[in-house]
mmCIF file of C-alpha atoms and ligand atoms in Angstrom:
data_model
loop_
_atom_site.group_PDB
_atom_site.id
_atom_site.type_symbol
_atom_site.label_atom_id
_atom_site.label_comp_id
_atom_site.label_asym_id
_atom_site.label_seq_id
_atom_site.Cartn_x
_atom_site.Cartn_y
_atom_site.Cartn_z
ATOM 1 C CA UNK A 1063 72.905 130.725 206.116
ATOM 2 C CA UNK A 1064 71.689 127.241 207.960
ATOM 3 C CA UNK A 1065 69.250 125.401 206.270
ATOM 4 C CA UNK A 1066 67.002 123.392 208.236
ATOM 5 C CA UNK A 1067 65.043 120.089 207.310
ATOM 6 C CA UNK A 1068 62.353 118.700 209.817
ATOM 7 C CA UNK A 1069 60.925 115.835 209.460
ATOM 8 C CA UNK A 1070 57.572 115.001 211.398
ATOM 9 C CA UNK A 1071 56.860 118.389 210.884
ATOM 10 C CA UNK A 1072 53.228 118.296 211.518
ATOM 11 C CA UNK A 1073 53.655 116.223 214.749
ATOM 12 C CA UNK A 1074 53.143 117.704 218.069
ATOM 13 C CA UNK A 1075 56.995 118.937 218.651
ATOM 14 C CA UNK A 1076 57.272 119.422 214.872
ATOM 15 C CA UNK A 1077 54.260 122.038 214.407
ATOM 16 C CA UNK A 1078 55.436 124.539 216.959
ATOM 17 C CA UNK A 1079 59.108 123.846 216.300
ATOM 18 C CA UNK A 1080 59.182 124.769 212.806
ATOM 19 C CA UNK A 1081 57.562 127.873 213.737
ATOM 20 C CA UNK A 1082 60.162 128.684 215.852
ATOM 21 C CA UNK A 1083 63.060 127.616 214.074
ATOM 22 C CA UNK A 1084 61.787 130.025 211.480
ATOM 23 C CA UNK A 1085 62.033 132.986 213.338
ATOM 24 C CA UNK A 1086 65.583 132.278 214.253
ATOM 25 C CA UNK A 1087 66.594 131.389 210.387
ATOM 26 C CA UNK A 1088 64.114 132.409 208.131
ATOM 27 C CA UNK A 1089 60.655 130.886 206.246
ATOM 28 C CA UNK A 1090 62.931 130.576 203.203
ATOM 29 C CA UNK A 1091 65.612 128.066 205.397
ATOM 30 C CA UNK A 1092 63.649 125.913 206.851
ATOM 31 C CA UNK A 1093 61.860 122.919 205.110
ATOM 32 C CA UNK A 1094 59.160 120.822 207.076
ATOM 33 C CA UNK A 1095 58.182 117.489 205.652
ATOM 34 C CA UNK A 1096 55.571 114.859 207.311
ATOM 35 C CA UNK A 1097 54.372 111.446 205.876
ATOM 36 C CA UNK A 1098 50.898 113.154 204.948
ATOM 37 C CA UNK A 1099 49.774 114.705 201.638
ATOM 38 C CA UNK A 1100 48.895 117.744 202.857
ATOM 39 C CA UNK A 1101 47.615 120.948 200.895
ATOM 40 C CA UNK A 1102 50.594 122.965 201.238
ATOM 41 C CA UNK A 1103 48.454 126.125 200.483
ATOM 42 C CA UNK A 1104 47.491 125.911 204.011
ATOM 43 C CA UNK A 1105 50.973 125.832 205.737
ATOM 44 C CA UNK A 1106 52.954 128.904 206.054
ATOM 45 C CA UNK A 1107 56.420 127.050 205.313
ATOM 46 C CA UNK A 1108 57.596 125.119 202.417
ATOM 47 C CA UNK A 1109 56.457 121.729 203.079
ATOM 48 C CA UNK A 1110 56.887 118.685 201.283
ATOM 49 C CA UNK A 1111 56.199 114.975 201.798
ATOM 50 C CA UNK A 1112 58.899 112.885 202.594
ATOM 51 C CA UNK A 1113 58.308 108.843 204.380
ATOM 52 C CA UNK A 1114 61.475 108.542 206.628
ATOM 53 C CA UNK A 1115 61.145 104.597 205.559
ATOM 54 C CA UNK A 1116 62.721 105.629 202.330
ATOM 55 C CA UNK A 1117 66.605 106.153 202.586
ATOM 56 C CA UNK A 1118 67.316 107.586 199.326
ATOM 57 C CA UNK A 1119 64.196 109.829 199.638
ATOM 58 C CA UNK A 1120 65.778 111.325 202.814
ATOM 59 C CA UNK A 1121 69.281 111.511 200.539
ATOM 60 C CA UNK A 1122 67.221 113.525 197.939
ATOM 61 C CA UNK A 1123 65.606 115.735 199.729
ATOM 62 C CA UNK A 1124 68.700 116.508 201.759
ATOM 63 C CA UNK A 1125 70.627 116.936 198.228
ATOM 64 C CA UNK A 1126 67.895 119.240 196.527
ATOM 65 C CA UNK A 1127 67.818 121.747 199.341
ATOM 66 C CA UNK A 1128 71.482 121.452 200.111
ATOM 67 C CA UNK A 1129 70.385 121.069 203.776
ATOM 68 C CA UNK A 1130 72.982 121.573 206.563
ATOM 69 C CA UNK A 1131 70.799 121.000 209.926
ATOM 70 C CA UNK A 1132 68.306 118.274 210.387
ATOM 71 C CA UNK A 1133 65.535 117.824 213.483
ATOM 72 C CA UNK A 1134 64.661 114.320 213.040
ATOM 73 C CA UNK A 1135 60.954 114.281 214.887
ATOM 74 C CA UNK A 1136 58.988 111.577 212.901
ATOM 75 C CA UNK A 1137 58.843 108.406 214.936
ATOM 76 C CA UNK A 1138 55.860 106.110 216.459
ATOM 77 C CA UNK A 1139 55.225 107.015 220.166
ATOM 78 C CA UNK A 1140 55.240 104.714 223.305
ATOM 79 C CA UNK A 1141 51.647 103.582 223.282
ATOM 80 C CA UNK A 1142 51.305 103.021 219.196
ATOM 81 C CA UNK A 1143 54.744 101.443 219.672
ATOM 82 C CA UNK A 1144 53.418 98.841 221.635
ATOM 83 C CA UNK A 1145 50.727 98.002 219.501
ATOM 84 C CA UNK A 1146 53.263 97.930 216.251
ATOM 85 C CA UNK A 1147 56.405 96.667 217.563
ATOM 86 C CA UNK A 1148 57.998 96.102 214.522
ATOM 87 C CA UNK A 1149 56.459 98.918 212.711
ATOM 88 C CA UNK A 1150 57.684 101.075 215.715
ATOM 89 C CA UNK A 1151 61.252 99.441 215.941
ATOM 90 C CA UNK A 1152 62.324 100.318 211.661
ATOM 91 C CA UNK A 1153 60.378 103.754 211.874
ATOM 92 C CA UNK A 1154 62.165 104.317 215.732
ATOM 93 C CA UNK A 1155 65.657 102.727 214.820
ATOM 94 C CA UNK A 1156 66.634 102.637 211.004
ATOM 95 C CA UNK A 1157 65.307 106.097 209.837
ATOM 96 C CA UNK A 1158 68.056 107.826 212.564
ATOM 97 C CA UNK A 1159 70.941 105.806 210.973
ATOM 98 C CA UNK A 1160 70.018 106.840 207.711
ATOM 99 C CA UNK A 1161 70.564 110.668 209.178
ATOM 100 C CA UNK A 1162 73.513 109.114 211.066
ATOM 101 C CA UNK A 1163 75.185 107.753 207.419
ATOM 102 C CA UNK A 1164 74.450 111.277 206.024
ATOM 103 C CA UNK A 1165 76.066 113.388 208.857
ATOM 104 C CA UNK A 1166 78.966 110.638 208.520
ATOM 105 C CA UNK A 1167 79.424 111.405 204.914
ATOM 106 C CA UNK A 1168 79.369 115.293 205.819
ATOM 107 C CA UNK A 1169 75.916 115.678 203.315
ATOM 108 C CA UNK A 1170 74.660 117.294 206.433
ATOM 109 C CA UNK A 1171 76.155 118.946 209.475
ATOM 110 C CA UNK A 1172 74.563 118.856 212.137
ATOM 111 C CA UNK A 1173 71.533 116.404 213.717
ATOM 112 C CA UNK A 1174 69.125 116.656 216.408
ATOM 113 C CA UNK A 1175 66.905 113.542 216.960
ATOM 114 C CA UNK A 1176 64.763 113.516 220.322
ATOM 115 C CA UNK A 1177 64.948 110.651 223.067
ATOM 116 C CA UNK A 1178 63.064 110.344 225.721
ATOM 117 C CA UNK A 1179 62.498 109.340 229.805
ATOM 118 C CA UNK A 1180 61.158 106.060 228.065
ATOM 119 C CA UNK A 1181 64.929 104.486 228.048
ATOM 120 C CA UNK A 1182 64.813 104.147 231.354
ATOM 121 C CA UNK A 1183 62.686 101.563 233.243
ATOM 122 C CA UNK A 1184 64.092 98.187 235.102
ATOM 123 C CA UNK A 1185 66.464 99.279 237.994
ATOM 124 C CA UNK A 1186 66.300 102.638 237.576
ATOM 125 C CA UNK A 1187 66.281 105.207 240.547
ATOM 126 C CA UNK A 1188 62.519 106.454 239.875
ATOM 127 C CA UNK A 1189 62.839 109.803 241.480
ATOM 128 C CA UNK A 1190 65.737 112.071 240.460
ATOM 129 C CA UNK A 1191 66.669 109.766 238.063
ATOM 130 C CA UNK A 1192 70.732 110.135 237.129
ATOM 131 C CA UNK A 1193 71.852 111.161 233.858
ATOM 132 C CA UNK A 1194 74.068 107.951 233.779
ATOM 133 C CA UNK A 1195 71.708 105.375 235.228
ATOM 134 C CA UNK A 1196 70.776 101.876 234.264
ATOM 135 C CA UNK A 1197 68.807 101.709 230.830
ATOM 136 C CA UNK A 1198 66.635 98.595 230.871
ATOM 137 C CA UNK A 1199 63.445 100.054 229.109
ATOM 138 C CA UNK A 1200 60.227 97.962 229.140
ATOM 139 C CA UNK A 1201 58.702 98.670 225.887
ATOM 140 C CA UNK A 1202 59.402 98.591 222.179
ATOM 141 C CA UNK A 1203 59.866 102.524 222.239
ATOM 142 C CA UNK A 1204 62.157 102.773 224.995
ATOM 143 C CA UNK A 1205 64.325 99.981 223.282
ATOM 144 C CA UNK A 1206 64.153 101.799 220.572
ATOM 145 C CA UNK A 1207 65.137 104.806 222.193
ATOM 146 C CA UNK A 1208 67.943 103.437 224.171
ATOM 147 C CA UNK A 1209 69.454 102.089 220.520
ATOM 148 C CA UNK A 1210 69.364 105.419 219.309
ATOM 149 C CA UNK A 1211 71.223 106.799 221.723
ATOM 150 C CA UNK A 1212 73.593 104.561 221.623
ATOM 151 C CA UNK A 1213 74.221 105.184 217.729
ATOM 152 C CA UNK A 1214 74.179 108.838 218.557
ATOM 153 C CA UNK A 1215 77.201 108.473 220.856
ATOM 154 C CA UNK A 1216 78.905 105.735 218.475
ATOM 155 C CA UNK A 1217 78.488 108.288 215.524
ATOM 156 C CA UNK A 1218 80.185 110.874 217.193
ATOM 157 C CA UNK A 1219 82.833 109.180 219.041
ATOM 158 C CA UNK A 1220 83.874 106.924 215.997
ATOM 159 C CA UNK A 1221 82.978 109.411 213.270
ATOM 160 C CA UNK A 1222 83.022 112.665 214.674
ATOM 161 C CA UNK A 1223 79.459 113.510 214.087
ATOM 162 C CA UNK A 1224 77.442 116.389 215.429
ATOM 163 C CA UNK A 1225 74.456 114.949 216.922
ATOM 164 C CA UNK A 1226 72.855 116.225 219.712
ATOM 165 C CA UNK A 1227 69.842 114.895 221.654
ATOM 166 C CA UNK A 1228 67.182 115.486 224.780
ATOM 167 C CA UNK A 1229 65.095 112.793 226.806
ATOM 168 C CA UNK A 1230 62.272 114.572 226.712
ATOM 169 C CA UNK A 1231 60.080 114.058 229.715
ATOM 170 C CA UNK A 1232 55.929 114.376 228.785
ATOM 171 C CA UNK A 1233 55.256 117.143 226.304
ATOM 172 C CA UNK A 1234 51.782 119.080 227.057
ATOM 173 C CA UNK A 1235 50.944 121.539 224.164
ATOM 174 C CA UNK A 1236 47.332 123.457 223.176
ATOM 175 C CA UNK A 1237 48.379 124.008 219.217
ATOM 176 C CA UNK A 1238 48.413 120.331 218.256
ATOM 177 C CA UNK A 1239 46.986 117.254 219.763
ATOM 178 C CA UNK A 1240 49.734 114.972 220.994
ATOM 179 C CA UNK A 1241 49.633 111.092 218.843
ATOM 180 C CA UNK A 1242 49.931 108.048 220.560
ATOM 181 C CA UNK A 1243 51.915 108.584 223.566
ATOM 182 C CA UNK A 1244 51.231 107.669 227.523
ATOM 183 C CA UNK A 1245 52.024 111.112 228.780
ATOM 184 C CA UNK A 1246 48.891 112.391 226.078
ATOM 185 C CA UNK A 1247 46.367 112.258 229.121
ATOM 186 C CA UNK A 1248 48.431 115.460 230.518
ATOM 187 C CA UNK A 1249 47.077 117.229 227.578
ATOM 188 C CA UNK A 1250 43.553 115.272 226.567
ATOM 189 C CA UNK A 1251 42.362 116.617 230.253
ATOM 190 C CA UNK A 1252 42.390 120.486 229.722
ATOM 191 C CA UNK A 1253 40.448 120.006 226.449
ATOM 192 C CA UNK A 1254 38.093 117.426 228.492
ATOM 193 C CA UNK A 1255 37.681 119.777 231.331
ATOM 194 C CA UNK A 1256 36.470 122.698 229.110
ATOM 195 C CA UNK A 1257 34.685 120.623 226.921
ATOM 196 C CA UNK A 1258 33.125 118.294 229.092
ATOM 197 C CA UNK A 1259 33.420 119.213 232.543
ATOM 198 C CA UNK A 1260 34.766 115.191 233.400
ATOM 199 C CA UNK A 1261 37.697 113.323 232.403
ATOM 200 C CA UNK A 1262 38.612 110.185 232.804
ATOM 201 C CA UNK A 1263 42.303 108.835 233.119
ATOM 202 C CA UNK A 1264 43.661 105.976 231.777
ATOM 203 C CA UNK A 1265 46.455 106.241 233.822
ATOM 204 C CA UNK A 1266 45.755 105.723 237.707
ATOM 205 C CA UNK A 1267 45.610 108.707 240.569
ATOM 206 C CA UNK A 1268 49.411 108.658 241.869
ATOM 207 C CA UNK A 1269 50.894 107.842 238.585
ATOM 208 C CA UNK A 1270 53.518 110.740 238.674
ATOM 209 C CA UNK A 1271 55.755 111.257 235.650
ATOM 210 C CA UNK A 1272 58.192 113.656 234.597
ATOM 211 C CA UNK A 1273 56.283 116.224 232.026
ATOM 212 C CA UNK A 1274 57.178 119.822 230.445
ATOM 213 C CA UNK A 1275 55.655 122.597 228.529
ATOM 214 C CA UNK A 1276 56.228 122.901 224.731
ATOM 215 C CA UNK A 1277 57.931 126.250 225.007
ATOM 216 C CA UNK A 1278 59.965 125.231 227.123
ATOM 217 C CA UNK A 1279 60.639 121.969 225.308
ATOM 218 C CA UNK A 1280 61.153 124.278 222.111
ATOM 219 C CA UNK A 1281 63.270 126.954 223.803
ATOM 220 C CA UNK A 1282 65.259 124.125 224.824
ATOM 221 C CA UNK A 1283 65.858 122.152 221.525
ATOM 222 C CA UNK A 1284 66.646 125.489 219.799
ATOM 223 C CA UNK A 1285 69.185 126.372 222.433
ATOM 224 C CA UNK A 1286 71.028 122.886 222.652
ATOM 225 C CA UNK A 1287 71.858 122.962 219.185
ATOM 226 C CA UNK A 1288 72.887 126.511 219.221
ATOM 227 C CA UNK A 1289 75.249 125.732 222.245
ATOM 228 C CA UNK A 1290 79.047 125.398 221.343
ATOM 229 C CA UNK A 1291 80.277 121.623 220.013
ATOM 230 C CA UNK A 1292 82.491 121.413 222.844
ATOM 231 C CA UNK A 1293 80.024 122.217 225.831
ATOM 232 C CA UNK A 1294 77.575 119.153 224.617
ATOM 233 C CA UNK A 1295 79.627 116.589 226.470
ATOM 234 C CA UNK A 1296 76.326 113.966 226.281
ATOM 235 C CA UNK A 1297 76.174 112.617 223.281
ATOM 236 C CA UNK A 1298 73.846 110.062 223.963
ATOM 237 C CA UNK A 1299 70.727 112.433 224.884
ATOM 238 C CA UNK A 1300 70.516 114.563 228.046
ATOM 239 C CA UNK A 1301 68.120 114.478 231.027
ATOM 240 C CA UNK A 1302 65.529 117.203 231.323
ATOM 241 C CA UNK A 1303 63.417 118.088 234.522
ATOM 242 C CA UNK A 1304 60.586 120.849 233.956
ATOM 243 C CA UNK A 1305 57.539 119.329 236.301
ATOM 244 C CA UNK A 1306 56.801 116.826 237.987
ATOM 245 C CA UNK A 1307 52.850 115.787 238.723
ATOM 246 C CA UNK A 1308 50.481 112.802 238.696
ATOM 247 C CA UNK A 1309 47.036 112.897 237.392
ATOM 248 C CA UNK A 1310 46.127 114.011 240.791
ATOM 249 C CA UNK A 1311 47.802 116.879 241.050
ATOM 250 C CA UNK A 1312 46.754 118.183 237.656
ATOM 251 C CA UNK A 1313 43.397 117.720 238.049
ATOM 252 C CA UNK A 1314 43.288 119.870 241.792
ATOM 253 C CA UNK A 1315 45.097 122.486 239.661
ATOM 254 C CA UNK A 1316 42.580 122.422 236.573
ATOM 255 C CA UNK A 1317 39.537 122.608 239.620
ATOM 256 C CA UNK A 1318 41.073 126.060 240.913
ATOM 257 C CA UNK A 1319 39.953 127.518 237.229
ATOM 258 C CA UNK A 1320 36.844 125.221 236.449
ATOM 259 C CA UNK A 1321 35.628 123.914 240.935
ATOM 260 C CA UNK A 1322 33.391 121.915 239.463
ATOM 261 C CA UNK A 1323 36.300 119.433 237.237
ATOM 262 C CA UNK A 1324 35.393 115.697 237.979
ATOM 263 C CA UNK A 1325 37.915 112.876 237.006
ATOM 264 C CA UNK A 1326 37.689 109.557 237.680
ATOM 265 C CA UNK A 1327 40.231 106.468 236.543
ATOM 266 C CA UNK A 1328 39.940 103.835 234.167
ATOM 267 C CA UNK A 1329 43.763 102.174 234.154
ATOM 268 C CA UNK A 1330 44.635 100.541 230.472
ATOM 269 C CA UNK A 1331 47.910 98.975 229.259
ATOM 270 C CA UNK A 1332 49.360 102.420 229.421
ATOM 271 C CA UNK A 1333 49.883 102.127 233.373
ATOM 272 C CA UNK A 1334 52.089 99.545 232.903
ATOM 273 C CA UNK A 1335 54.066 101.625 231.041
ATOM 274 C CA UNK A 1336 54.052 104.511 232.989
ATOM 275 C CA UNK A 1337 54.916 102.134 235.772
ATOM 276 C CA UNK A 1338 58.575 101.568 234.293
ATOM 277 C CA UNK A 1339 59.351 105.411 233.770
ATOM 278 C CA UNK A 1340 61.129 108.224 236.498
ATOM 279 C CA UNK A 1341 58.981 110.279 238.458
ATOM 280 C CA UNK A 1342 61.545 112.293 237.835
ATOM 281 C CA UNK A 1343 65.060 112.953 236.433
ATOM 282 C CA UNK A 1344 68.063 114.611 237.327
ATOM 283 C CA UNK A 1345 69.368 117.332 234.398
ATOM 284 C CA UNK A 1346 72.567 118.823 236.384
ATOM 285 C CA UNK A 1347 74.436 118.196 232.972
ATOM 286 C CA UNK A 1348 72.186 120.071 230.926
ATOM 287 C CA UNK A 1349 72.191 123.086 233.339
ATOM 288 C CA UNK A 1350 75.586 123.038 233.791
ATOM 289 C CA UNK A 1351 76.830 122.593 230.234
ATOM 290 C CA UNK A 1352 74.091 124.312 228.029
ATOM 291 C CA UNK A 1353 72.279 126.360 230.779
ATOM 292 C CA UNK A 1354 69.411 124.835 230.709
ATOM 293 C CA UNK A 1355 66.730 126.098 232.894
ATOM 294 C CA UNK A 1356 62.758 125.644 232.333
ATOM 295 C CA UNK A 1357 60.207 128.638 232.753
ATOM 296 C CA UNK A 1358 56.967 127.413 233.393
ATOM 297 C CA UNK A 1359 55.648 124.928 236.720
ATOM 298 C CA UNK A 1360 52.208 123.340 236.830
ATOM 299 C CA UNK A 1361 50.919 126.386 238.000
ATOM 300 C CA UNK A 1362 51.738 128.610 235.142
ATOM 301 C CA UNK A 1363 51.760 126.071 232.407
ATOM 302 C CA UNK A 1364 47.523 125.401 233.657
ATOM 303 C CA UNK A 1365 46.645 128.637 233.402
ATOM 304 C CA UNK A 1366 48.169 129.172 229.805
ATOM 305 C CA UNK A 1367 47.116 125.946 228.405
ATOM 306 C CA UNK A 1368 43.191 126.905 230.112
ATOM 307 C CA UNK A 1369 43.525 130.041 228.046
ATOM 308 C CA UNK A 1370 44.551 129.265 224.493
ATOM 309 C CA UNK A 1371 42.379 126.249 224.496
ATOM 310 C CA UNK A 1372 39.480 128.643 225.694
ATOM 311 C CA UNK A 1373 40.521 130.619 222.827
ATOM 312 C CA UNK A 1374 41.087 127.653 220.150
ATOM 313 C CA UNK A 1375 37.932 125.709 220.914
ATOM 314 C CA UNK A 1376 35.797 128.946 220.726
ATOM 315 C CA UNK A 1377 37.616 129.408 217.226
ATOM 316 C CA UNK A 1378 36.842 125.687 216.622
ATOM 317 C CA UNK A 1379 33.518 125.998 217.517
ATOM 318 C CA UNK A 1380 32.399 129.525 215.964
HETATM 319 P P1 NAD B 1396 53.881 113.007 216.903
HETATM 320 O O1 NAD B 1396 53.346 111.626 216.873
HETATM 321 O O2 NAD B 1396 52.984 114.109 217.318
HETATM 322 O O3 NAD B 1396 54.492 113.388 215.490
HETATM 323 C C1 NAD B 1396 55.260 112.480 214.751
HETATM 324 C C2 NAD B 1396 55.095 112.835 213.285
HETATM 325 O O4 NAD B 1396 55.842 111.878 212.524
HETATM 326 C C3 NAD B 1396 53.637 112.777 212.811
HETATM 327 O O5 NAD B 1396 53.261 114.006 212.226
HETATM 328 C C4 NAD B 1396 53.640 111.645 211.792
HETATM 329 O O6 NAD B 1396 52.788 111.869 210.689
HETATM 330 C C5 NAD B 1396 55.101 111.621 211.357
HETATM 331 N N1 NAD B 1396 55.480 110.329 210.792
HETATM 332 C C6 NAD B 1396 55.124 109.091 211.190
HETATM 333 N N2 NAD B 1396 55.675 108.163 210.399
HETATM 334 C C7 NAD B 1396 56.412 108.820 209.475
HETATM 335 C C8 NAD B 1396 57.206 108.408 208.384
HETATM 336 N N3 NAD B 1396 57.376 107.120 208.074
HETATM 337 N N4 NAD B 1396 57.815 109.351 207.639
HETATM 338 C C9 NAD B 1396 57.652 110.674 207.930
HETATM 339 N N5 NAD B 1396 56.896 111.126 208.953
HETATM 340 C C10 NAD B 1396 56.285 110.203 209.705
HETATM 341 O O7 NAD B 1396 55.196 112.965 217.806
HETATM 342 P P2 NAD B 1396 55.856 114.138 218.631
HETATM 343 O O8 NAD B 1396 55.230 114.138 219.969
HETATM 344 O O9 NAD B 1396 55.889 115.378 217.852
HETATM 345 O O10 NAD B 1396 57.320 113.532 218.821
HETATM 346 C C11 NAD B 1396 58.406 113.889 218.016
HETATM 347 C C12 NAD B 1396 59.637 113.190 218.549
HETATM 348 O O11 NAD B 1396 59.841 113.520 219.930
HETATM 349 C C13 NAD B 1396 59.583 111.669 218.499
HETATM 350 O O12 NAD B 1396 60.863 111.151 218.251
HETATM 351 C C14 NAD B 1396 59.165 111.294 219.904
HETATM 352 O O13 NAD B 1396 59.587 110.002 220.240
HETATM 353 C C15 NAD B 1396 59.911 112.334 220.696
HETATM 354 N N6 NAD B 1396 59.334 112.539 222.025
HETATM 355 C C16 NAD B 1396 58.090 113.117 222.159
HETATM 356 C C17 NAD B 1396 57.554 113.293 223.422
HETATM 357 C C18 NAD B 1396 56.199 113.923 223.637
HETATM 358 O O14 NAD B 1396 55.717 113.954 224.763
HETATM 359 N N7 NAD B 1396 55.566 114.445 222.595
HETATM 360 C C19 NAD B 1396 58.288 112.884 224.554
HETATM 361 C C20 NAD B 1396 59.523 112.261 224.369
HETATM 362 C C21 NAD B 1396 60.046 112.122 223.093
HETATM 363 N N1 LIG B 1397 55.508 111.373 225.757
HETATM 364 C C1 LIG B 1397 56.120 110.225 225.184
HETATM 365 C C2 LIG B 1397 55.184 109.070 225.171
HETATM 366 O O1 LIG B 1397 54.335 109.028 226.034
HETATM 367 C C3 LIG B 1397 57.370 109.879 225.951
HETATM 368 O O2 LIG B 1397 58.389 109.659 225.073
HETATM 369 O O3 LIG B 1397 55.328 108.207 224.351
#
């Protein structure tokens, strides 16, 4: 039986991953860790604390539980990134090789570790953006990211490791509140618009990014590393196209369910990183070698994230 160790477990992916993951293998096979003490009485799954800083934490951890599969999630998003650039670049960079070194020395057998749209930036096409394009990112994260990938692909080329990856575009998710990314607006306006009627953006009206919901970003991860070694022929990290939308758009969807939504804008330093990303990227590899295929547009994903946030906040609230 696969046992599973995730670390950022109590992260946006991580929360609703390790839910999933458990279905597929089992509350007894999959371990979630997180940098927080946390009162594990309240989690459903064996959880235990584990900084990603500390290498021969990671190798204990991995030993104790005799852990085959890892989902490496803990890192410091775009917009904290930024902030903390060096913080960002030895949380971002060094914690992956020391998951790289284990799969290397066969302690573990398999690693998934997220990228993300952020590696791509400078020269770039910005709509449709290749799988293979120019990577000249324009921020401490997408450096960052485009490093990892290129250990991932060194790793397995050179050492015949199984790591397997995804540039996620924008995740938007109602179970746990997104931390310190640029596409977090997508998500901060549906609890805005129920809360408050009114949001305002810090990103500006026709910034369009690529974004996707968390089942589908879920579905996905759980079905890439599923897939058969020798379909994954990226080994760096694959493109992913789900929806495409600016703040704009979302917020003339969100006013079908709530007419009276107002937003207004208020650009920060996050436009600027928005700026360098795709409006949109091209996943023809993913389809084609893993069958990738997303289920929900902006249309569908509104009206479910409008109705368990109804439900949450009334929870919340009560
Ligand atoms: P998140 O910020 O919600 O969660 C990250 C988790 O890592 C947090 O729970 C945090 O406590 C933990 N963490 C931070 N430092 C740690 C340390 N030193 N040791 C152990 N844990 C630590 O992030 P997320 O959105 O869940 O992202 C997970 C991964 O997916 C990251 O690699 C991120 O770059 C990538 N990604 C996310 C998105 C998105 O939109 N959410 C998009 C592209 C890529
Ligand atoms: N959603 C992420 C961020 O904004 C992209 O990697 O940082």
């Amino acid at each position: 039986m696969t046992k599973i160790l995730i670390t950022g477990a109590l992260g946006q992916i991580g929360s609703e991953l390790s839910t999933a993951l458990t279905k597929v293998y089992g509350p007894e096979n999959v371990i979630i860790t997180d940098i927080h003490d946390t009162n594990t009485s309240d989690l459903p799954l064996h959880y235990e604390k584990l900084d990603v800083n500390n290498e021969k934490a990671i190798q204990e951890i991995i030993e104790k539980h005799q852990i085959n599969d890892v989902y490496h999630l803990a890192a410091m998003l775009s917009a904290t990134a930024e902030k903390f650039p060096v913080k960002g670049w030895e949380l971002n960079t060094h914690s992956l090789l020391y998951f790289l070194e284990l799969a290397r020395n066969k302690k573990i057998q398999k690693l998934f570790w997220p990228s993300s749209i952020a590696v791509f930036g400078r020269g770039a096409q910005k709509e449709n953006t290749p799988q293979e394009d120019v990577k000249n990112p324009l921020t401490m994260y997408g450096i960052a990211k485009s490093a990892g990938e290129g250990f991932c692909e060194i790793y397995h080329k050179n050492y015949g490791v199984d790591v397997r990856s995804i540039r996620y575009p924008g995740l938007i998710s109602w179970k746990t509140q997104p931390g310190g990314g640029t596409t977090d607006y997508a998500v901060d306006i549906y609890y805005k618009a129920l809360e408050q009627g009114k949001y305002t953006g810090f990103l500006n009206a026709k910034s369009r990014l690529p974004m996707m919901y968390m089942d589908d970003a879920v579905r996905a991860t759980i079905e890439l590393m599923q897939a058969p070694a020798e379909n994954i022929l990226v080994r760096t990290a694959y493109n992913l196209q789900a929806i495409s939308f600016n703040p704009e758009e979302i917020a003339y969807e969100i006013k079908k369910h709530i007419p009276n939504f107002q937003i207004d804008y208020q650009p920060d330093y996050r436009q600027q990183i928005a700026d360098n990303w795709p409006y949109s990227t091209n996943d023809i590899q993913a389809r084609e070698q893993w069958n990738w295929k997303e289920e929900f547009n902006l249309e569908s994903m509104t009206i479910e994230m409008l109705n368990n946030l109804k439900n949450k906040l009334k929870l919340t609230n009560s």
